Tab-separated table of N, CA and C in Angstrom:
chain	number	residue	atom	x	y	z
C	422	MET	N	-64.074	12.196	44.390
C	422	MET	CA	-64.775	13.129	43.533
C	422	MET	C	-65.233	14.305	44.386
C	423	THR	N	-64.992	15.495	43.938
C	423	THR	CA	-65.380	16.688	44.685
C	423	THR	C	-66.806	17.084	44.346
C	424	VAL	N	-67.339	18.000	45.132
C	424	VAL	CA	-68.680	18.505	44.855
C	424	VAL	C	-68.716	19.146	43.487
C	425	MET	N	-67.667	19.909	43.152
C	425	MET	CA	-67.610	20.576	41.853
C	425	MET	C	-67.590	19.557	40.721
C	426	GLU	N	-66.786	18.485	40.883
C	426	GLU	CA	-66.732	17.462	39.839
C	426	GLU	C	-68.088	16.779	39.687
C	427	THR	N	-68.728	16.503	40.818
C	427	THR	CA	-70.029	15.856	40.775
C	427	THR	C	-71.045	16.755	40.094
C	428	THR	N	-71.006	18.055	40.413
C	428	THR	CA	-71.924	19.007	39.802
C	428	THR	C	-71.678	19.110	38.307
C	429	ALA	N	-70.416	19.157	37.899
C	429	ALA	CA	-70.080	19.236	36.481
C	429	ALA	C	-70.534	17.972	35.756
C	430	GLU	N	-70.311	16.825	36.385
C	430	GLU	CA	-70.719	15.561	35.784
C	430	GLU	C	-72.245	15.527	35.621
C	431	ALA	N	-72.965	16.003	36.636
C	431	ALA	CA	-74.427	16.029	36.569
C	431	ALA	C	-74.892	16.948	35.446
C	432	ALA	N	-74.210	18.079	35.263
C	432	ALA	CA	-74.577	19.009	34.202
C	432	ALA	C	-74.383	18.365	32.828
C	433	GLU	N	-73.300	17.595	32.683
C	433	GLU	CA	-73.021	16.943	31.407
C	433	GLU	C	-74.054	15.864	31.083
C	434	THR	N	-74.443	15.101	32.102
C	434	THR	CA	-75.334	13.968	31.859
C	434	THR	C	-76.805	14.338	31.967
C	435	GLY	N	-77.075	15.538	32.509
C	435	GLY	CA	-78.461	15.959	32.663
C	435	GLY	C	-79.130	15.349	33.883
C	436	THR	N	-78.354	14.695	34.760
C	436	THR	CA	-78.910	14.113	35.977
C	436	THR	C	-78.580	15.003	37.163
C	437	ARG	N	-79.370	14.853	38.207
C	437	ARG	CA	-79.101	15.586	39.440
C	437	ARG	C	-78.656	14.587	40.478
C	438	THR	N	-77.555	14.874	41.122
C	438	THR	CA	-77.033	13.990	42.139
C	438	THR	C	-76.862	14.765	43.421
C	439	ASP	N	-77.463	14.276	44.487
C	439	ASP	CA	-77.280	14.884	45.795
C	439	ASP	C	-76.093	14.193	46.438
C	440	VAL	N	-74.968	14.885	46.471
C	440	VAL	CA	-73.784	14.280	47.044
C	440	VAL	C	-73.807	14.330	48.557
C	441	CYS	N	-74.778	15.054	49.118
C	441	CYS	CA	-75.024	15.076	50.559
C	441	CYS	C	-73.802	15.486	51.356
C	442	VAL	N	-73.112	16.457	50.866
C	442	VAL	CA	-71.974	16.975	51.599
C	442	VAL	C	-72.048	18.488	51.619
C	443	ALA	N	-71.394	19.042	52.583
C	443	ALA	CA	-71.272	20.491	52.640
C	443	ALA	C	-70.225	20.909	51.619
C	444	PRO	N	-70.141	22.190	51.308
C	444	PRO	CA	-69.084	22.629	50.405
C	444	PRO	C	-67.721	22.187	50.933
C	445	PRO	N	-66.759	21.975	50.051
C	445	PRO	CA	-65.453	21.488	50.501
C	445	PRO	C	-64.835	22.421	51.538
C	446	GLU	N	-64.140	21.817	52.491
C	446	GLU	CA	-63.455	22.593	53.516
C	446	GLU	C	-62.296	23.354	52.899
C	447	ARG	N	-61.959	24.471	53.513
C	447	ARG	CA	-60.817	25.248	53.035
C	447	ARG	C	-59.502	24.495	53.270
C	448	GLN	N	-59.371	23.894	54.439
C	448	GLN	CA	-58.152	23.150	54.733
C	448	GLN	C	-58.408	21.680	54.427
C	449	ARG	N	-57.853	21.219	53.333
C	449	ARG	CA	-58.122	19.857	52.883
C	449	ARG	C	-57.209	18.855	53.553
C	450	ARG	N	-57.577	17.631	53.417
C	450	ARG	CA	-56.788	16.537	53.937
C	450	ARG	C	-55.600	16.266	53.009
C	451	PRO	N	-54.695	15.390	53.426
C	451	PRO	CA	-53.523	15.116	52.575
C	451	PRO	C	-53.928	14.669	51.172
C	452	ASP	N	-53.280	15.253	50.168
C	452	ASP	CA	-53.575	14.907	48.780
C	452	ASP	C	-53.339	13.423	48.543
C	453	GLY	N	-54.260	12.831	47.815
C	453	GLY	CA	-54.108	11.435	47.420
C	453	GLY	C	-54.509	10.436	48.482
C	454	GLN	N	-54.821	10.891	49.680
C	454	GLN	CA	-55.183	9.961	50.744
C	454	GLN	C	-56.699	9.851	50.823
C	455	ASP	N	-57.205	8.633	50.993
C	455	ASP	CA	-58.641	8.431	51.122
C	455	ASP	C	-58.948	7.300	52.095
C	456	SER	N	-58.106	7.135	53.083
C	456	SER	CA	-58.342	6.137	54.109
C	456	SER	C	-57.739	6.653	55.404
C	457	TYR	N	-58.601	6.804	56.415
C	457	TYR	CA	-58.168	7.423	57.660
C	457	TYR	C	-58.589	6.566	58.840
C	458	THR	N	-57.744	6.512	59.840
C	458	THR	CA	-58.077	5.820	61.077
C	458	THR	C	-58.988	6.709	61.906
C	459	ILE	N	-59.569	6.139	62.930
C	459	ILE	CA	-60.447	6.917	63.780
C	459	ILE	C	-59.675	8.037	64.474
C	460	SER	N	-58.424	7.797	64.837
C	460	SER	CA	-57.632	8.851	65.497
C	460	SER	C	-57.320	9.990	64.525
C	461	GLU	N	-57.117	9.683	63.257
C	461	GLU	CA	-56.910	10.746	62.267
C	461	GLU	C	-58.186	11.564	62.082
C	462	VAL	N	-59.331	10.894	62.078
C	462	VAL	CA	-60.611	11.599	61.936
C	462	VAL	C	-60.859	12.477	63.157
C	463	VAL	N	-60.502	11.989	64.328
C	463	VAL	CA	-60.608	12.797	65.547
C	463	VAL	C	-59.791	14.075	65.377
C	464	ALA	N	-58.570	13.942	64.850
C	464	ALA	CA	-57.703	15.113	64.652
C	464	ALA	C	-58.275	16.069	63.604
C	465	PHE	N	-58.855	15.543	62.529
C	465	PHE	CA	-59.409	16.399	61.470
C	465	PHE	C	-60.663	17.139	61.916
C	466	THR	N	-61.526	16.426	62.663
C	466	THR	CA	-62.856	16.955	62.937
C	466	THR	C	-63.027	17.578	64.313
C	467	GLY	N	-62.201	17.176	65.260
C	467	GLY	CA	-62.385	17.639	66.633
C	467	GLY	C	-63.439	16.836	67.381
C	468	LEU	N	-64.062	15.893	66.701
C	468	LEU	CA	-65.022	15.004	67.367
C	468	LEU	C	-64.255	13.944	68.146
C	469	SER	N	-64.859	13.408	69.172
C	469	SER	CA	-64.202	12.340	69.924
C	469	SER	C	-64.445	10.995	69.228
C	470	ALA	N	-63.597	10.028	69.532
C	470	ALA	CA	-63.779	8.680	68.994
C	470	ALA	C	-65.116	8.116	69.472
C	471	HIS	N	-65.482	8.427	70.706
C	471	HIS	CA	-66.762	7.977	71.246
C	471	HIS	C	-67.925	8.514	70.402
C	472	THR	N	-67.860	9.808	70.052
C	472	THR	CA	-68.910	10.422	69.234
C	472	THR	C	-68.975	9.764	67.865
C	473	LEU	N	-67.819	9.522	67.244
C	473	LEU	CA	-67.802	8.874	65.931
C	473	LEU	C	-68.436	7.493	65.988
C	474	ARG	N	-68.118	6.715	67.025
C	474	ARG	CA	-68.716	5.381	67.163
C	474	ARG	C	-70.223	5.488	67.413
C	475	TRP	N	-70.622	6.492	68.209
C	475	TRP	CA	-72.043	6.697	68.491
C	475	TRP	C	-72.790	7.063	67.219
C	476	TYR	N	-72.223	7.970	66.411
C	476	TYR	CA	-72.849	8.331	65.129
C	476	TYR	C	-73.080	7.091	64.281
C	477	GLU	N	-72.111	6.205	64.267
C	477	GLU	CA	-72.236	4.980	63.475
C	477	GLU	C	-73.328	4.084	64.069
C	478	ARG	N	-73.342	3.964	65.391
C	478	ARG	CA	-74.294	3.095	66.068
C	478	ARG	C	-75.746	3.547	65.871
C	479	ILE	N	-75.990	4.878	65.871
C	479	ILE	CA	-77.371	5.362	65.742
C	479	ILE	C	-77.822	5.514	64.290
C	480	GLY	N	-76.908	5.262	63.358
C	480	GLY	CA	-77.274	5.331	61.947
C	480	GLY	C	-77.041	6.685	61.303
C	481	LEU	N	-76.335	7.576	62.003
C	481	LEU	CA	-76.049	8.887	61.430
C	481	LEU	C	-74.915	8.814	60.416
C	482	MET	N	-74.018	7.889	60.620
C	482	MET	CA	-72.920	7.674	59.669
C	482	MET	C	-73.276	6.491	58.772
C	483	PRO	N	-72.898	6.598	57.497
C	483	PRO	CA	-73.103	5.429	56.621
C	483	PRO	C	-72.172	4.311	57.072
C	484	HIS	N	-72.292	3.188	56.443
C	484	HIS	CA	-71.408	2.062	56.769
C	484	HIS	C	-69.957	2.499	56.644
C	485	ILE	N	-69.189	2.279	57.683
C	485	ILE	CA	-67.767	2.626	57.682
C	485	ILE	C	-66.980	1.359	57.350
C	486	ASP	N	-66.118	1.482	56.350
C	486	ASP	CA	-65.292	0.333	55.967
C	486	ASP	C	-64.373	-0.057	57.112
C	487	ARG	N	-63.919	-1.285	57.060
C	487	ARG	CA	-62.994	-1.806	58.075
C	487	ARG	C	-61.756	-2.367	57.376
C	488	SER	N	-60.635	-2.249	58.069
C	488	SER	CA	-59.403	-2.847	57.555
C	488	SER	C	-59.466	-4.356	57.784
C	489	HIS	N	-58.469	-5.079	57.300
C	489	HIS	CA	-58.447	-6.533	57.479
C	489	HIS	C	-58.341	-6.913	58.957
C	490	THR	N	-57.901	-5.960	59.804
C	490	THR	CA	-57.809	-6.222	61.242
C	490	THR	C	-59.038	-5.719	61.999
C	491	GLY	N	-60.011	-5.178	61.273
C	491	GLY	CA	-61.250	-4.740	61.897
C	491	GLY	C	-61.285	-3.281	62.310
C	492	GLN	N	-60.204	-2.550	62.045
C	492	GLN	CA	-60.195	-1.129	62.398
C	492	GLN	C	-61.030	-0.335	61.401
C	493	ARG	N	-61.736	0.660	61.927
C	493	ARG	CA	-62.519	1.533	61.061
C	493	ARG	C	-61.590	2.283	60.114
C	494	ARG	N	-62.042	2.415	58.867
C	494	ARG	CA	-61.315	3.177	57.855
C	494	ARG	C	-62.288	4.160	57.229
C	495	TYR	N	-62.084	5.442	57.516
C	495	TYR	CA	-62.950	6.493	57.007
C	495	TYR	C	-62.411	7.002	55.677
C	496	SER	N	-63.318	7.361	54.781
C	496	SER	CA	-62.938	7.889	53.468
C	496	SER	C	-63.142	9.399	53.455
C	497	ASN	N	-62.691	10.044	52.382
C	497	ASN	CA	-62.933	11.481	52.216
C	497	ASN	C	-64.434	11.764	52.189
C	498	ARG	N	-65.182	10.887	51.580
C	498	ARG	CA	-66.644	11.045	51.544
C	498	ARG	C	-67.220	11.020	52.963
C	499	ASP	N	-66.690	10.124	53.814
C	499	ASP	CA	-67.125	10.076	55.219
C	499	ASP	C	-66.799	11.391	55.926
C	500	LEU	N	-65.619	11.932	55.661
C	500	LEU	CA	-65.231	13.201	56.281
C	500	LEU	C	-66.116	14.342	55.781
C	501	ASP	N	-66.467	14.316	54.511
C	501	ASP	CA	-67.378	15.330	53.979
C	501	ASP	C	-68.752	15.202	54.656
C	502	TRP	N	-69.198	13.977	54.856
C	502	TRP	CA	-70.480	13.755	55.532
C	502	TRP	C	-70.410	14.298	56.965
C	503	LEU	N	-69.306	14.029	57.652
C	503	LEU	CA	-69.151	14.535	59.018
C	503	LEU	C	-69.151	16.062	59.039
C	504	ASN	N	-68.598	16.674	58.010
C	504	ASN	CA	-68.622	18.131	57.909
C	504	ASN	C	-70.070	18.622	57.802
C	505	LEU	N	-70.871	17.962	56.977
C	505	LEU	CA	-72.276	18.322	56.852
C	505	LEU	C	-73.006	18.118	58.184
C	506	VAL	N	-72.768	16.999	58.835
C	506	VAL	CA	-73.399	16.719	60.122
C	506	VAL	C	-73.035	17.816	61.126
C	507	GLY	N	-71.784	18.259	61.099
C	507	GLY	CA	-71.371	19.351	61.978
C	507	GLY	C	-72.154	20.624	61.706
C	508	LYS	N	-72.373	20.921	60.436
C	508	LYS	CA	-73.162	22.106	60.069
C	508	LYS	C	-74.607	21.946	60.534
C	509	LEU	N	-75.167	20.758	60.361
C	509	LEU	CA	-76.536	20.514	60.814
C	509	LEU	C	-76.638	20.648	62.331
C	510	ARG	N	-75.617	20.183	63.050
C	510	ARG	CA	-75.599	20.347	64.510
C	510	ARG	C	-75.620	21.819	64.872
C	511	LEU	N	-74.853	22.638	64.150
C	511	LEU	CA	-74.820	24.078	64.428
C	511	LEU	C	-76.171	24.742	64.201
C	512	THR	N	-76.983	24.174	63.338
C	512	THR	CA	-78.312	24.741	63.098
C	512	THR	C	-79.245	24.466	64.261
C	513	GLY	N	-78.871	23.534	65.118
C	513	GLY	CA	-79.745	23.131	66.203
C	513	GLY	C	-80.680	22.001	65.809
C	514	MET	N	-80.457	21.426	64.634
C	514	MET	CA	-81.304	20.311	64.191
C	514	MET	C	-81.196	19.169	65.204
C	515	PRO	N	-82.327	18.635	65.641
C	515	PRO	CA	-82.280	17.501	66.572
C	515	PRO	C	-81.595	16.293	65.939
C	516	VAL	N	-80.927	15.513	66.771
C	516	VAL	CA	-80.226	14.319	66.290
C	516	VAL	C	-81.192	13.394	65.566
C	517	ALA	N	-82.399	13.268	66.076
C	517	ALA	CA	-83.388	12.393	65.420
C	517	ALA	C	-83.644	12.842	63.984
C	518	ASP	N	-83.697	14.159	63.757
C	518	ASP	CA	-83.901	14.671	62.396
C	518	ASP	C	-82.669	14.422	61.531
C	519	MET	N	-81.479	14.526	62.138
C	519	MET	CA	-80.263	14.237	61.370
C	519	MET	C	-80.224	12.768	60.960
C	520	VAL	N	-80.619	11.894	61.867
C	520	VAL	CA	-80.667	10.465	61.562
C	520	VAL	C	-81.707	10.214	60.471
C	521	ARG	N	-82.844	10.881	60.572
C	521	ARG	CA	-83.886	10.736	59.536
C	521	ARG	C	-83.361	11.185	58.184
C	522	TYR	N	-82.634	12.307	58.172
C	522	TYR	CA	-82.045	12.801	56.927
C	522	TYR	C	-81.076	11.756	56.352
C	523	ALA	N	-80.230	11.191	57.209
C	523	ALA	CA	-79.276	10.161	56.759
C	523	ALA	C	-80.013	8.956	56.178
C	524	GLU	N	-81.105	8.566	56.824
C	524	GLU	CA	-81.907	7.443	56.305
C	524	GLU	C	-82.471	7.773	54.934
C	525	LEU	N	-82.985	8.995	54.787
C	525	LEU	CA	-83.546	9.413	53.495
C	525	LEU	C	-82.479	9.406	52.402
C	526	VAL	N	-81.277	9.853	52.744
C	526	VAL	CA	-80.182	9.837	51.770
C	526	VAL	C	-79.908	8.409	51.324
C	527	ARG	N	-79.852	7.496	52.269
C	527	ARG	CA	-79.573	6.086	51.936
C	527	ARG	C	-80.694	5.469	51.109
C	528	GLU	N	-81.933	5.974	51.274
C	528	GLU	CA	-83.063	5.429	50.523
C	528	GLU	C	-83.028	5.822	49.048
C	529	GLY	N	-82.296	6.883	48.709
C	529	GLY	CA	-82.119	7.218	47.300
C	529	GLY	C	-82.865	8.452	46.838
C	530	ASP	N	-82.833	8.626	45.520
C	530	ASP	CA	-83.347	9.836	44.875
C	530	ASP	C	-84.843	10.066	45.072
C	531	ASP	N	-85.592	9.030	45.347
C	531	ASP	CA	-87.035	9.191	45.539
C	531	ASP	C	-87.377	10.000	46.788
C	532	THR	N	-86.382	10.290	47.621
C	532	THR	CA	-86.635	10.997	48.884
C	532	THR	C	-86.251	12.479	48.822
C	533	TYR	N	-85.986	12.992	47.629
C	533	TYR	CA	-85.578	14.397	47.515
C	533	TYR	C	-86.589	15.343	48.153
C	534	LEU	N	-87.863	15.113	47.940
C	534	LEU	CA	-88.885	16.008	48.486
C	534	LEU	C	-88.854	15.992	50.017
C	535	GLN	N	-88.747	14.821	50.626
C	535	GLN	CA	-88.696	14.749	52.089
C	535	GLN	C	-87.436	15.432	52.629
C	536	ARG	N	-86.313	15.249	51.932
C	536	ARG	CA	-85.073	15.904	52.360
C	536	ARG	C	-85.215	17.414	52.250
C	537	PHE	N	-85.793	17.860	51.134
C	537	PHE	CA	-86.024	19.291	50.925
C	537	PHE	C	-86.862	19.859	52.060
C	538	GLU	N	-87.964	19.185	52.389
C	538	GLU	CA	-88.862	19.670	53.436
C	538	GLU	C	-88.168	19.708	54.796
C	539	LEU	N	-87.374	18.697	55.100
C	539	LEU	CA	-86.649	18.650	56.371
C	539	LEU	C	-85.642	19.797	56.466
C	540	LEU	N	-84.887	20.000	55.389
C	540	LEU	CA	-83.894	21.074	55.384
C	540	LEU	C	-84.556	22.454	55.371
C	541	GLU	N	-85.667	22.573	54.665
C	541	GLU	CA	-86.396	23.846	54.614
C	541	GLU	C	-86.936	24.205	55.998
C	542	ALA	N	-87.456	23.232	56.726
C	542	ALA	CA	-87.945	23.477	58.090
C	542	ALA	C	-86.789	23.909	58.994
C	543	THR	N	-85.655	23.276	58.838
C	543	THR	CA	-84.480	23.650	59.626
C	543	THR	C	-84.042	25.062	59.277
C	544	ARG	N	-84.093	25.402	58.006
C	544	ARG	CA	-83.724	26.752	57.563
C	544	ARG	C	-84.639	27.795	58.199
C	545	ARG	N	-85.930	27.506	58.236
C	545	ARG	CA	-86.880	28.438	58.873
C	545	ARG	C	-86.528	28.634	60.346
C	546	ASP	N	-86.201	27.537	61.029
C	546	ASP	CA	-85.818	27.616	62.443
C	546	ASP	C	-84.558	28.456	62.624
C	547	VAL	N	-83.575	28.255	61.745
C	547	VAL	CA	-82.319	29.013	61.828
C	547	VAL	C	-82.580	30.498	61.611
C	548	LYS	N	-83.394	30.824	60.610
C	548	LYS	CA	-83.702	32.236	60.340
C	548	LYS	C	-84.421	32.882	61.524
C	549	ALA	N	-85.307	32.143	62.167
C	549	ALA	CA	-86.006	32.668	63.348
C	549	ALA	C	-85.022	32.894	64.487
C	550	ARG	N	-84.089	31.968	64.661
C	550	ARG	CA	-83.071	32.133	65.712
C	550	ARG	C	-82.163	33.314	65.411
C	551	ILE	N	-81.815	33.506	64.142
C	551	ILE	CA	-80.979	34.648	63.758
C	551	ILE	C	-81.702	35.951	64.073
C	552	ALA	N	-82.991	36.032	63.752
C	552	ALA	CA	-83.766	37.242	64.042
C	552	ALA	C	-83.812	37.493	65.551
C	553	GLU	N	-84.004	36.431	66.310
C	553	GLU	CA	-84.023	36.554	67.770
C	553	GLU	C	-82.668	37.037	68.292
C	554	LEU	N	-81.594	36.500	67.737
C	554	LEU	CA	-80.252	36.924	68.146
C	554	LEU	C	-79.977	38.369	67.743
C	555	GLN	N	-80.473	38.797	66.583
C	555	GLN	CA	-80.304	40.192	66.169
C	555	GLN	C	-81.022	41.133	67.129
C	556	ASP	N	-82.217	40.757	67.567
C	556	ASP	CA	-82.937	41.556	68.562
C	556	ASP	C	-82.150	41.610	69.873
C	557	THR	N	-81.617	40.486	70.283
C	557	THR	CA	-80.824	40.415	71.509
C	557	THR	C	-79.573	41.272	71.387
C	558	LEU	N	-78.936	41.241	70.228
C	558	LEU	CA	-77.749	42.053	69.987
C	558	LEU	C	-78.075	43.542	70.074
C	559	ALA	N	-79.225	43.932	69.549
C	559	ALA	CA	-79.636	45.337	69.617
C	559	ALA	C	-79.799	45.780	71.066
C	560	VAL	N	-80.359	44.925	71.915
C	560	VAL	CA	-80.502	45.255	73.340
C	560	VAL	C	-79.128	45.394	73.976
C	561	LEU	N	-78.233	44.456	73.683
C	561	LEU	CA	-76.871	44.532	74.220
C	561	LEU	C	-76.163	45.810	73.769
C	562	ASP	N	-76.280	46.132	72.485
C	562	ASP	CA	-75.654	47.350	71.966
C	562	ASP	C	-76.181	48.578	72.689
C	563	HIS	N	-77.486	48.615	72.943
C	563	HIS	CA	-78.098	49.745	73.651
C	563	HIS	C	-77.523	49.853	75.065
C	564	LYS	N	-77.445	48.733	75.763
C	564	LYS	CA	-76.914	48.730	77.130
C	564	LYS	C	-75.434	49.111	77.146
C	565	ILE	N	-74.673	48.600	76.225
C	565	ILE	CA	-73.246	48.931	76.148
C	565	ILE	C	-73.074	50.425	75.911
C	566	SER	N	-73.863	50.966	75.009
C	566	SER	CA	-73.812	52.400	74.727
C	566	SER	C	-74.172	53.205	75.977
C	567	PHE	N	-75.201	52.776	76.703
C	567	PHE	CA	-75.612	53.458	77.929
C	567	PHE	C	-74.476	53.487	78.932
C	568	TYR	N	-73.838	52.330	79.159
C	568	TYR	CA	-72.772	52.271	80.156
C	568	TYR	C	-71.508	52.982	79.692
C	569	ALA	N	-71.251	52.998	78.411
C	569	ALA	CA	-70.096	53.747	77.889
C	569	ALA	C	-70.305	55.238	78.123
C	570	ASP	N	-71.532	55.703	77.880
C	570	ASP	CA	-71.848	57.118	78.103
C	570	ASP	C	-71.879	57.460	79.584
C	571	ALA	N	-72.269	56.520	80.431
C	571	ALA	CA	-72.380	56.765	81.865
C	571	ALA	C	-71.023	57.067	82.490
C	572	GLY	N	-69.968	56.589	81.902
C	572	GLY	CA	-68.634	56.825	82.439
C	572	GLY	C	-68.035	58.150	82.021
C	573	ARG	N	-68.625	58.828	81.072
C	573	ARG	CA	-68.113	60.108	80.592
C	573	ARG	C	-68.690	61.248	81.430
C	574	PRO	N	-67.889	62.269	81.651
C	574	PRO	CA	-68.434	63.418	82.396
C	574	PRO	C	-69.501	64.121	81.574
C	575	LEU	N	-70.513	64.636	82.247
C	575	LEU	CA	-71.563	65.379	81.566
C	575	LEU	C	-70.985	66.687	81.014
C	576	ALA	N	-71.622	67.225	79.984
C	576	ALA	CA	-71.148	68.470	79.379
C	576	ALA	C	-71.071	69.577	80.416
C	577	SER	N	-72.024	69.628	81.347
C	577	SER	CA	-72.020	70.679	82.372
C	577	SER	C	-70.856	70.512	83.328
C	578	GLU	N	-70.359	69.326	83.507
C	578	GLU	CA	-69.229	69.082	84.407
C	578	GLU	C	-67.893	69.370	83.736
C	579	ARG	N	-67.843	69.349	82.396
C	579	ARG	CA	-66.586	69.555	81.675
C	579	ARG	C	-66.169	71.020	81.668
C	580	SER	N	-67.095	71.963	81.842
C	580	SER	CA	-66.713	73.363	81.743
C	580	SER	C	-66.305	73.957	83.061
């Protein structure tokens, strides 16, 4: 089920469902497939197998299904979750907060307020970092402009 399908279904039933995934990726996985080995997930996500196992061990990943031989089998939902985790990592959210968020998701709908507050705090941090980076960019632009002009002959030297 896609985010759009889940949203449409929620609109029809009047319920709100937090699917806890980022918007769908532009480059999708093979159509009709919903079971992936750890090596396939490594190829899709760029994460290492060690990182995937660590995420599972610390509780950042939900329960991962296993094949009859004990190999991990990831679903599209797991890949969507990993996409969200990747976005949260880019925000600079501490791993402990990501694990807390995952715990809140597993606890159910009663935790919407705590999830909202956690994500809102992260959003504030991201906006502050963006403002700081914009200030830094302005300094760089000023310096680049100075050095670009420094290499040009002065008007008095051109005549």
